[in-house]
XYZ file of C-alpha atoms in Angstrom:
682
model
C 116.198 21.017 88.344
C 118.432 21.527 85.327
C 122.048 20.537 84.682
C 123.189 24.069 85.558
C 121.628 23.654 89.022
C 124.232 21.116 90.170
C 125.814 23.679 92.559
C 122.508 23.775 94.453
C 123.004 20.180 95.607
C 124.072 20.305 99.255
C 125.254 17.066 100.830
C 125.389 16.772 104.627
C 127.961 14.552 106.343
C 127.696 12.298 109.358
C 127.144 14.646 112.326
C 129.364 14.817 115.369
C 127.448 15.780 118.517
C 128.939 17.815 121.386
C 129.150 15.809 124.633
C 126.515 18.074 126.223
C 124.067 17.204 123.412
C 123.275 20.864 122.711
C 124.777 21.194 119.263
C 126.337 19.282 116.398
C 128.816 19.929 113.633
C 128.383 18.686 110.070
C 130.219 19.191 106.800
C 128.085 20.629 104.010
C 129.574 20.053 100.560
C 128.491 20.998 97.051
C 129.760 20.899 93.450
C 131.240 24.270 92.419
C 131.341 24.935 88.679
C 133.717 27.890 88.969
C 136.265 25.943 91.001
C 135.417 22.750 89.060
C 135.640 20.889 92.346
C 133.567 19.777 95.295
C 133.856 22.395 98.025
C 132.560 22.443 101.571
C 132.776 23.819 105.074
C 131.815 22.843 108.606
C 128.522 24.078 110.054
C 127.420 24.397 113.662
C 123.782 23.339 114.208
C 121.942 23.743 117.542
C 119.990 20.621 118.466
C 117.444 22.117 120.865
C 115.354 25.315 120.914
C 116.866 28.140 122.919
C 114.813 29.886 125.587
C 114.972 33.567 124.628
C 113.318 34.662 127.864
C 110.535 36.361 125.895
C 107.125 35.047 127.058
C 105.668 36.138 123.720
C 108.101 33.906 121.831
C 106.127 30.719 121.203
C 107.810 29.749 117.934
C 110.127 27.198 119.517
C 112.859 28.366 117.160
C 116.442 28.439 118.316
C 117.994 31.853 118.684
C 121.310 30.219 117.762
C 120.614 29.395 114.111
C 122.804 27.058 112.046
C 125.953 28.872 110.980
C 129.171 28.218 109.120
C 132.158 27.389 111.360
C 134.976 27.218 108.818
C 135.821 28.733 105.454
C 138.283 26.239 104.004
C 138.184 25.072 100.410
C 136.964 21.590 101.364
C 136.478 20.857 105.072
C 134.951 17.454 105.855
C 134.631 14.625 108.416
C 134.243 16.555 111.708
C 134.676 14.722 115.028
C 134.498 16.235 118.535
C 137.216 15.444 121.047
C 135.931 13.429 124.039
C 135.689 16.598 126.184
C 134.158 18.666 123.379
C 136.914 21.300 123.488
C 138.127 20.606 119.942
C 136.741 19.537 116.600
C 139.102 17.533 114.404
C 138.392 17.506 110.667
C 139.966 17.001 107.251
C 140.876 20.048 105.169
C 141.908 19.907 101.512
C 143.290 22.875 99.596
C 142.759 23.199 95.814
C 144.670 20.361 94.112
C 145.890 19.290 97.564
C 145.500 16.121 99.621
C 143.280 16.238 102.748
C 145.150 16.907 106.011
C 144.075 16.599 109.624
C 143.273 19.838 111.501
C 141.821 20.713 114.923
C 139.569 23.671 115.732
C 138.858 25.061 119.244
C 135.108 25.008 119.872
C 135.239 28.166 121.999
C 136.688 30.205 119.149
C 140.050 30.628 117.517
C 141.777 29.470 114.374
C 142.165 25.893 113.188
C 145.593 24.301 113.679
C 147.127 21.852 111.199
C 148.058 18.441 112.601
C 149.436 16.513 109.597
C 151.370 17.194 106.409
C 151.212 13.841 104.639
C 152.361 13.572 101.015
C 149.300 11.488 100.055
C 146.934 12.967 102.622
C 144.746 11.527 105.379
C 141.617 9.463 104.683
C 140.142 8.840 108.149
C 140.888 9.329 111.854
C 139.677 8.721 115.428
C 140.236 10.450 118.792
C 141.884 8.557 121.612
C 139.616 8.219 124.682
C 141.714 10.734 126.658
C 141.683 13.255 123.793
C 145.471 13.605 123.779
C 146.161 11.856 120.478
C 144.610 11.018 117.132
C 144.903 7.812 115.137
C 144.675 8.333 111.398
C 144.920 6.470 108.097
C 147.340 7.609 105.414
C 149.014 6.043 102.390
C 152.774 5.578 102.546
C 154.426 5.721 99.104
C 157.372 3.556 98.193
C 160.555 5.662 97.920
C 160.753 7.198 94.466
C 157.012 7.071 93.755
C 154.099 9.500 93.863
C 156.188 12.638 94.222
C 158.301 11.335 97.107
C 161.386 12.318 95.100
C 161.278 15.893 93.881
C 161.568 16.180 90.109
C 160.921 12.483 89.409
C 157.876 12.337 87.125
C 155.427 9.433 87.222
C 156.527 8.212 83.800
C 160.158 8.089 84.988
C 159.464 5.795 87.949
C 160.739 2.234 87.963
C 158.604 -0.712 86.846
C 155.935 -2.212 89.065
C 156.072 -5.941 89.746
C 152.986 -7.906 90.829
C 152.348 -11.405 92.077
C 148.888 -10.752 93.560
C 145.443 -11.168 91.967
C 144.616 -7.478 92.246
C 146.795 -4.390 91.913
C 144.481 -1.418 91.255
C 141.490 0.286 92.844
C 138.989 2.453 90.996
C 139.457 6.115 91.867
C 142.961 5.447 93.187
C 144.994 3.511 90.638
C 147.902 1.327 91.704
C 147.791 0.709 95.454
C 150.290 -2.019 96.270
C 153.143 0.522 96.232
C 151.350 2.974 98.516
C 149.682 0.894 101.256
C 147.389 2.602 103.733
C 148.862 2.523 107.249
C 147.697 3.578 110.706
C 149.542 6.426 112.424
C 149.315 7.979 115.894
C 149.956 11.688 116.457
C 149.845 13.949 119.515
C 147.203 16.670 119.463
C 148.921 20.071 119.280
C 148.354 22.736 121.918
C 145.980 25.138 120.151
C 146.745 27.865 122.712
C 150.523 27.780 122.155
C 152.445 30.519 120.399
C 152.314 29.859 116.634
C 155.537 28.836 114.909
C 156.588 31.518 112.405
C 158.315 30.126 109.343
C 161.155 32.168 107.803
C 160.455 33.565 104.350
C 162.386 32.157 101.363
C 165.702 34.009 101.051
C 166.476 33.155 97.440
C 164.151 33.670 94.520
C 162.769 30.302 93.529
C 163.128 28.739 96.984
C 160.262 26.416 97.827
C 157.656 27.673 100.246
C 158.326 26.254 103.729
C 156.231 23.298 104.844
C 153.953 23.760 107.859
C 155.322 22.722 111.238
C 153.261 19.787 112.521
C 153.722 17.083 115.164
C 155.663 14.014 114.034
C 153.327 11.004 113.711
C 154.285 7.443 114.670
C 153.339 4.527 112.415
C 151.716 1.678 114.334
C 151.170 -0.863 111.527
C 154.003 -2.726 109.836
C 152.570 -5.034 107.163
C 152.570 -3.327 103.764
C 148.875 -3.885 103.066
C 145.882 -1.562 103.153
C 144.450 -0.895 106.626
C 141.058 0.556 107.572
C 138.388 0.510 110.269
C 140.321 1.910 113.244
C 138.834 1.881 116.772
C 140.401 2.551 120.184
C 139.814 0.243 123.132
C 137.998 2.082 125.983
C 141.227 2.438 127.972
C 143.090 3.839 124.943
C 145.862 1.271 125.312
C 145.175 -0.616 122.091
C 143.766 -0.030 118.658
C 141.589 -2.342 116.555
C 142.311 -2.200 112.856
C 141.253 -4.060 109.720
C 144.135 -5.339 107.595
C 143.737 -6.524 104.026
C 144.307 -10.256 103.553
C 146.022 -11.814 100.569
C 143.488 -12.985 97.987
C 143.313 -16.580 96.932
C 142.088 -17.588 93.487
C 138.523 -16.342 93.029
C 138.269 -14.909 96.529
C 136.537 -11.609 97.269
C 138.369 -8.773 99.026
C 138.467 -9.421 102.757
C 140.200 -8.184 105.885
C 141.503 -9.616 109.108
C 140.784 -7.917 112.451
C 143.786 -7.142 114.626
C 144.151 -5.457 118.006
C 147.467 -3.605 118.300
C 149.020 -2.378 121.570
C 150.029 1.276 121.393
C 153.003 0.934 123.726
C 156.258 -0.607 122.626
C 157.441 -1.124 119.043
C 155.102 -0.918 116.072
C 153.272 -4.031 114.940
C 152.688 -7.015 117.166
C 149.269 -7.433 118.722
C 146.895 -10.293 118.098
C 144.393 -11.314 115.462
C 140.737 -11.747 116.395
C 139.540 -15.098 115.095
C 136.426 -14.575 112.959
C 136.319 -17.780 110.932
C 134.581 -17.254 107.579
C 133.523 -13.696 108.431
C 134.891 -10.746 106.463
C 134.763 -7.665 108.732
C 133.813 -4.242 107.331
C 133.660 -2.054 110.451
C 134.395 -2.353 114.175
C 133.692 -0.436 117.384
C 134.253 -0.944 121.106
C 131.452 -0.523 123.614
C 132.041 1.273 126.931
C 132.497 -2.055 128.727
C 135.079 -3.360 126.265
C 132.584 -5.232 124.079
C 133.806 -5.519 120.498
C 131.150 -5.000 117.834
C 131.934 -6.214 114.334
C 129.901 -5.669 111.177
C 130.857 -8.563 108.923
C 129.788 -10.696 105.962
C 129.998 -14.475 105.920
C 131.798 -15.360 102.663
C 131.652 -19.110 103.211
C 134.513 -21.560 103.712
C 136.201 -20.661 100.392
C 135.919 -16.884 100.861
C 134.110 -16.504 97.537
C 130.375 -16.354 98.294
C 129.865 -12.576 98.292
C 126.853 -12.196 95.973
C 124.013 -10.455 97.837
C 125.392 -11.525 101.200
C 124.214 -9.034 103.807
C 126.517 -7.902 106.567
C 125.383 -8.806 110.080
C 126.311 -7.379 113.478
C 128.373 -9.586 115.787
C 129.573 -8.978 119.334
C 132.443 -10.369 121.367
C 132.136 -9.669 125.088
C 135.933 -9.385 125.088
C 138.023 -9.142 121.955
C 139.854 -12.343 122.849
C 136.567 -14.339 122.951
C 136.800 -17.559 120.955
C 133.694 -16.925 118.860
C 131.595 -13.893 117.892
C 127.862 -13.916 118.631
C 125.522 -12.822 115.830
C 122.895 -10.209 116.768
C 121.089 -9.588 113.462
C 119.629 -11.756 110.700
C 121.458 -11.333 107.376
C 118.745 -13.230 105.530
C 116.238 -10.439 106.082
C 118.236 -7.405 107.270
C 120.843 -5.402 105.337
C 122.935 -3.309 107.726
C 125.705 -0.934 106.711
C 127.952 1.826 107.963
C 129.804 1.788 111.260
C 128.352 0.565 114.581
C 127.875 3.442 117.034
C 128.020 2.129 120.630
C 125.703 3.702 123.204
C 126.604 4.553 126.801
C 123.816 2.376 128.190
C 124.601 -0.614 125.983
C 124.003 -1.782 122.444
C 124.690 0.095 119.230
C 123.065 2.093 116.460
C 123.310 0.948 112.834
C 121.836 1.907 109.478
C 119.304 -0.517 107.988
C 118.691 -0.543 104.237
C 115.101 -1.496 103.487
C 112.845 -0.964 100.461
C 114.643 2.081 99.115
C 115.110 3.749 102.502
C 117.812 3.786 105.171
C 116.690 3.801 108.782
C 118.368 4.141 112.189
C 118.069 0.944 114.207
C 119.033 0.341 117.829
C 120.375 -3.151 118.561
C 120.853 -4.513 122.075
C 123.446 -7.087 123.104
C 120.564 -9.583 123.205
C 119.811 -8.986 119.535
C 116.620 -6.971 120.101
C 116.218 -4.389 117.324
C 114.200 -1.189 117.505
C 113.769 0.946 114.399
C 114.029 4.586 115.510
C 113.070 6.197 112.200
C 110.589 5.400 109.449
C 109.186 6.781 106.209
C 111.092 8.061 103.185
C 114.371 8.571 105.041
C 117.788 8.075 103.411
C 120.587 8.290 105.988
C 124.044 9.655 105.394
C 125.140 9.279 109.016
C 124.289 9.810 112.673
C 125.923 10.779 115.946
C 125.096 10.753 119.666
C 126.109 13.088 122.481
C 124.539 13.896 125.833
C 121.714 11.463 125.090
C 120.807 13.289 121.865
C 120.711 11.432 118.547
C 121.378 13.607 115.495
C 120.900 12.206 111.992
C 121.954 13.461 108.578
C 119.327 12.396 106.084
C 117.710 13.028 102.740
C 114.141 12.556 101.595
C 112.079 13.292 98.456
C 112.474 17.043 99.035
C 116.049 17.265 100.315
C 119.477 16.052 99.288
C 120.661 16.348 102.876
C 119.651 17.937 106.165
C 120.215 17.478 109.878
C 117.540 16.343 112.295
C 117.140 14.825 115.743
C 115.488 11.605 116.845
C 114.333 10.690 120.342
C 116.504 7.809 121.522
C 113.981 6.865 124.178
C 110.856 7.715 122.213
C 108.331 5.473 120.452
C 109.451 3.235 117.614
C 109.587 4.872 114.179
C 108.927 8.404 113.017
C 110.612 11.020 110.879
C 113.546 13.027 112.260
C 112.758 16.539 113.515
C 114.359 18.642 110.800
C 116.738 21.383 111.956
C 118.127 22.658 108.645
C 116.914 23.270 105.104
C 119.972 23.178 102.874
C 117.942 22.091 99.828
C 115.574 25.084 99.792
C 117.376 26.692 96.804
C 117.140 23.428 94.883
C 113.403 23.136 95.521
C 112.998 26.726 94.394
C 114.715 25.806 91.125
C 112.012 23.200 90.596
C 111.747 19.539 91.590
C 108.993 16.947 91.396
C 108.058 14.281 93.944
C 108.011 10.745 92.511
C 105.114 8.387 93.197
C 105.833 5.030 94.802
C 104.532 2.041 92.850
C 104.529 -1.743 93.177
C 103.799 -3.816 90.071
C 103.019 -7.526 90.005
C 105.291 -9.160 87.459
C 104.611 -11.924 84.950
C 105.535 -14.624 87.465
C 103.561 -12.976 90.277
C 106.645 -11.404 91.848
C 106.177 -7.848 93.258
C 108.464 -5.189 91.754
C 108.857 -2.028 93.825
C 109.885 1.371 92.502
C 108.900 4.913 91.626
C 107.465 6.990 88.788
C 108.364 10.645 88.235
C 106.232 12.750 85.873
C 106.989 16.270 84.566
C 105.461 19.288 86.275
C 102.271 20.113 84.338
C 102.981 23.839 84.723
C 106.160 23.390 82.686
C 105.068 20.511 80.458
C 101.286 20.659 79.887
C 99.208 17.608 80.670
C 99.360 14.896 78.052
C 101.424 11.837 77.368
C 105.161 12.124 77.972
C 107.961 10.094 76.406
C 109.017 7.605 79.066
C 112.473 6.520 80.182
C 113.195 3.250 81.960
C 116.181 3.903 84.261
C 118.153 0.972 85.738
C 120.457 1.204 88.759
C 123.987 -0.149 89.148
C 125.332 -2.671 91.610
C 123.611 -4.982 91.069
C 123.410 -5.349 94.855
C 122.393 -1.727 95.315
C 119.080 0.080 95.022
C 117.257 3.216 94.035
C 115.981 5.169 97.016
C 113.094 7.423 97.941
C 115.481 10.376 98.281
C 115.900 13.344 95.980
C 117.899 12.231 92.927
C 119.495 14.571 90.402
C 119.360 12.007 87.564
C 115.574 11.798 87.805
C 115.035 15.518 88.311
C 117.085 16.637 85.280
C 115.271 14.200 82.983
C 111.836 15.123 84.305
C 112.595 18.834 83.949
C 113.367 18.176 80.264
C 109.902 16.679 79.784
C 110.446 12.946 80.275
C 108.553 10.636 82.582
C 111.027 8.412 84.426
C 110.277 4.962 85.815
C 112.840 3.228 88.025
C 112.639 0.194 90.262
C 114.599 -2.297 92.363
C 114.404 -5.584 90.447
C 115.574 -8.926 91.734
C 119.290 -8.565 92.388
C 118.813 -5.360 94.443
C 119.531 -4.769 98.129
C 116.927 -4.023 100.799
C 114.419 -6.781 100.073
C 116.147 -9.779 101.651
C 119.047 -11.948 100.502
C 116.846 -14.210 98.380
C 115.785 -11.182 96.323
C 119.410 -10.232 95.775
C 120.700 -13.732 95.067
C 117.992 -14.499 92.510
C 120.307 -13.414 89.675
C 123.439 -15.205 90.846
C 124.761 -16.881 87.677
C 121.430 -15.957 86.100
C 121.928 -12.331 85.081
C 119.564 -11.045 82.422
C 116.742 -13.393 83.434
C 114.291 -12.413 86.175
C 115.942 -8.988 86.495
C 115.121 -8.313 82.831
C 111.540 -9.452 83.412
C 111.211 -7.236 86.479
C 112.335 -3.975 84.833
C 110.179 -4.561 81.733
C 107.165 -5.567 83.833
C 107.616 -2.460 85.957
C 107.728 -0.299 82.831
C 104.566 -1.917 81.474
C 102.818 -1.611 84.826
C 103.757 2.043 85.216
C 102.500 2.878 81.717
C 99.242 1.017 82.376
C 98.752 2.805 85.711
C 99.266 6.380 84.454
C 97.833 7.759 81.219
C 100.462 10.512 81.241
C 103.135 7.952 80.290
C 103.401 7.245 76.554
C 104.224 3.575 76.158
C 104.767 3.980 72.418
C 107.696 6.382 72.963
C 110.175 4.804 75.365
C 113.912 4.812 76.009
C 116.161 2.914 78.403
C 119.339 3.886 80.244
C 121.572 2.739 83.090
C 125.092 2.711 84.465
C 127.466 -0.054 85.610
C 125.179 -3.056 86.183
C 122.461 -0.738 84.871
C 124.577 -0.424 81.721
C 124.750 -4.221 81.596
C 120.993 -4.635 81.858
C 120.352 -1.804 79.381
C 122.610 -3.491 76.805
C 120.992 -6.850 77.543
C 117.496 -5.364 77.253
C 117.993 -3.802 73.817
C 119.356 -7.103 72.506
C 116.101 -8.822 73.482
C 113.410 -6.119 73.253
C 113.273 -3.728 70.306
C 110.554 -1.337 71.413
C 112.986 1.393 72.533
C 113.625 4.504 70.453
C 117.057 4.909 72.029
C 119.354 3.656 74.767
C 122.230 4.926 76.874
C 124.755 2.359 78.089
C 126.967 4.029 80.701
C 130.130 2.616 82.379
C 128.727 -0.823 81.620
C 129.736 -4.323 82.674
C 129.425 -5.542 79.105
C 131.983 -8.269 78.453
C 132.411 -10.665 81.412
C 135.119 -12.609 79.606
C 137.385 -9.551 79.238
C 136.377 -8.223 82.686
C 138.559 -10.900 84.270
C 142.110 -9.584 84.453
C 141.262 -5.975 83.580
C 138.819 -4.772 86.258
C 139.889 -3.997 89.816
C 137.296 -6.575 90.931
C 137.673 -8.839 87.907
C 139.463 -11.555 89.861
C 136.229 -12.591 91.604
C 133.159 -10.602 90.470
C 132.334 -12.269 87.152
C 132.913 -15.801 88.391
C 130.274 -15.459 91.108
C 127.729 -13.326 89.249
C 127.990 -14.922 85.794
C 129.951 -18.153 86.176
C 133.231 -19.406 84.819
C 132.453 -21.777 81.963
C 132.407 -20.427 78.390
C 128.764 -21.480 78.122
C 127.732 -19.574 81.258
C 129.622 -16.457 80.196
C 128.197 -16.432 76.669
C 124.660 -16.945 77.987
C 124.871 -13.781 80.140
C 127.188 -11.507 78.132
C 125.831 -8.357 76.420
C 128.899 -8.434 74.168
C 127.928 -11.909 72.985
C 124.482 -10.707 71.861
C 125.479 -7.243 70.633
C 124.743 -8.437 67.101
C 121.035 -8.541 67.990
C 120.914 -4.809 68.826
C 119.139 -2.411 66.459
C 118.363 0.382 68.956
C 120.305 3.667 68.555
C 122.752 3.507 71.461
C 124.936 6.070 73.202
C 127.913 4.420 74.899
C 129.158 6.698 77.689
C 132.301 5.940 79.694
C 135.172 7.411 81.710
C 138.787 7.244 80.663
C 140.143 6.087 84.039
C 137.334 3.700 84.998
C 139.098 0.778 86.659
C 135.885 -0.905 87.815
C 134.395 -1.358 84.339
C 137.434 -0.535 82.195
C 137.150 1.572 79.055
C 137.786 -1.537 76.957
C 134.290 -2.732 77.930
C 132.783 0.288 76.178
C 135.210 0.298 73.267
C 134.507 -3.316 72.261
C 130.757 -2.891 72.611
C 130.667 0.386 70.662
C 132.886 -1.033 67.912
C 130.617 -4.061 67.536
C 127.532 -1.866 67.211
C 129.356 0.338 64.724
C 130.420 -2.659 62.626
C 126.841 -3.909 62.579
C 125.456 -0.599 61.297
C 123.690 0.465 64.514
C 123.376 4.217 65.074
C 125.799 4.735 67.926
C 128.169 7.187 69.543
C 131.000 6.717 72.040
C 131.573 9.505 74.588
C 134.642 9.295 76.849
C 135.245 11.693 79.753
C 138.980 12.348 80.314
C 140.442 11.904 83.777
C 137.237 10.490 85.271
C 136.625 7.123 86.920
C 133.610 4.923 87.642
C 132.141 7.574 89.963
C 131.745 10.356 87.356
C 127.992 10.824 87.843
C 128.320 10.995 91.645
C 131.644 12.649 92.402
C 133.271 13.627 89.116
C 134.458 17.137 88.288
C 131.394 19.410 88.391
C 131.863 20.670 84.821
C 132.090 17.094 83.575
C 128.948 16.223 85.502
C 127.121 19.120 83.869
C 128.484 18.173 80.439
C 127.398 14.590 81.011
C 123.821 15.733 81.554
C 124.032 17.854 78.416
C 125.255 14.863 76.381
C 122.435 12.685 77.749
C 119.742 15.278 77.012
C 121.148 15.833 73.528
C 120.885 12.112 72.818
C 117.263 11.981 73.912
C 116.480 15.128 71.953
C 117.759 13.362 68.833
C 116.119 9.968 69.292
C 113.223 10.540 71.711
C 112.217 14.195 71.391
C 109.653 15.742 73.710
C 106.458 16.978 72.033
């Protein structure tokens, strides 16, 4: 895979399964270099082979092959109505905000449901299928285009009294809180409303005619995590709580009645738990995925979310069903008709589907090198969207009642063009570190047909987070570097997710200690295990926390021919008060005293760096602000280190994952150019 092959990356969304279990709908998205945007459409995928009636047909293939359902610019997030007659989804036009649409499953055109100034971010069907609850930001009057002709730089001043006022990828958020709305589903068989054409040259194009939504939340804070009660009479919603000094972001859980005036309802008492996602079971059970932040609301470092259940939402205390010490669950609980839920388990660089009963019994339904992006159930059929070492995303099915474990039965092959362009399969490796601790990761080596056998310059790649992980799935970062002739080694050192809380919490207020040992030991072990890796020609790179550990590494180990520090957490002292998470992140990961900060700050030891270093950052990064890169680069420059600062305009912390496609391609070109200069192949 080369940088120009980015458009071949197909990502598959969480599937929605028709109530009869016969077929599913997914969104398939991809970067488009011509449009310089991520585009995508909905696809219909049959979930079971179709009997063609031909006795000679023993292939088991479905006559109804996967096919495209829509042709919008970017259609995402499909969800079937309870009766399966409609599919609701989000559609975004070029330069436009996503809006809610519904599509008849028996054929016909999609009908627009919303026309929100700032778009729709998420939605759910009511149990009777007559209405939709959705999330949308509500701008203060006079902001964000709510007054025609009033430019952003002409708006009034913003006044803050809170600890946090921005979000990466969004910007200011206090003056456009995310609320919950309820809207009636339009009659898709009704006569369409014909808008009159503009009568005067220059008249604005008429807005689409859509149902009028009703706002059901009143507090001007961000809301998320909506879920209907089984009877449809109330709605559970997560509401952002005011931060105290040093506290992590957290939500309260409220249940709002949908009759009567907006607001009201009651708060579900969760104690020290910070809820992330909620769902109601068919019997009214309330499932909550939540993290225990401790009595002060600050203890977030490497704290796994656990699943809790309340037999009724007014229960005095939730009952924990999973063990956060050993299990890292994520996503949204999916209740099953016969009890219990499905959840995604993150473990050793994979993500598996796990069934959890109300007694806390867990059954892992998948196994192997599976990386989930979502799952859905209908008619007793479990469909999963997943990646693996040969696919960025495909759809498969898993037997809900079958034996424990196993790979999904693949139904699509959206990554075939990418494999044809050329990919390699990494080798899994575990290295025993200097203190006897096992370090798990992967090694990717260039294709010998393209790069003849021999020793290859080797790159140590470090992931962000830090409570995140590399996975066994197909990864464009690895593939582009390997295609250029570099061996790539990457691992999940202490501090990563998926290996238990103790593994993740090992670097709490001890960053740059055992995590540094782990990545260097893994590099040494990989070189020792494979003669194709040249240990005398090595480079190091990473982003976010990976940028932190890269900068820390080159201040303490001078073997590297070059380094790339990308979107790095480099100056913990300045991080406070400038980052969107600066009010709490540094204090828990690094500490608060000047001595603690200096002992774990790459900026404080930048004077020890001699390695040629590329500092790569995004202009609008609010997670690790541009000032982190600017100070670090300027220090290297002042000290005579060969260095370069590259800043991508208009991009945020997510450039490498969801930035503009042309910028993503240019980023790869900049990275390869740097390695060509300081660690050439051959």
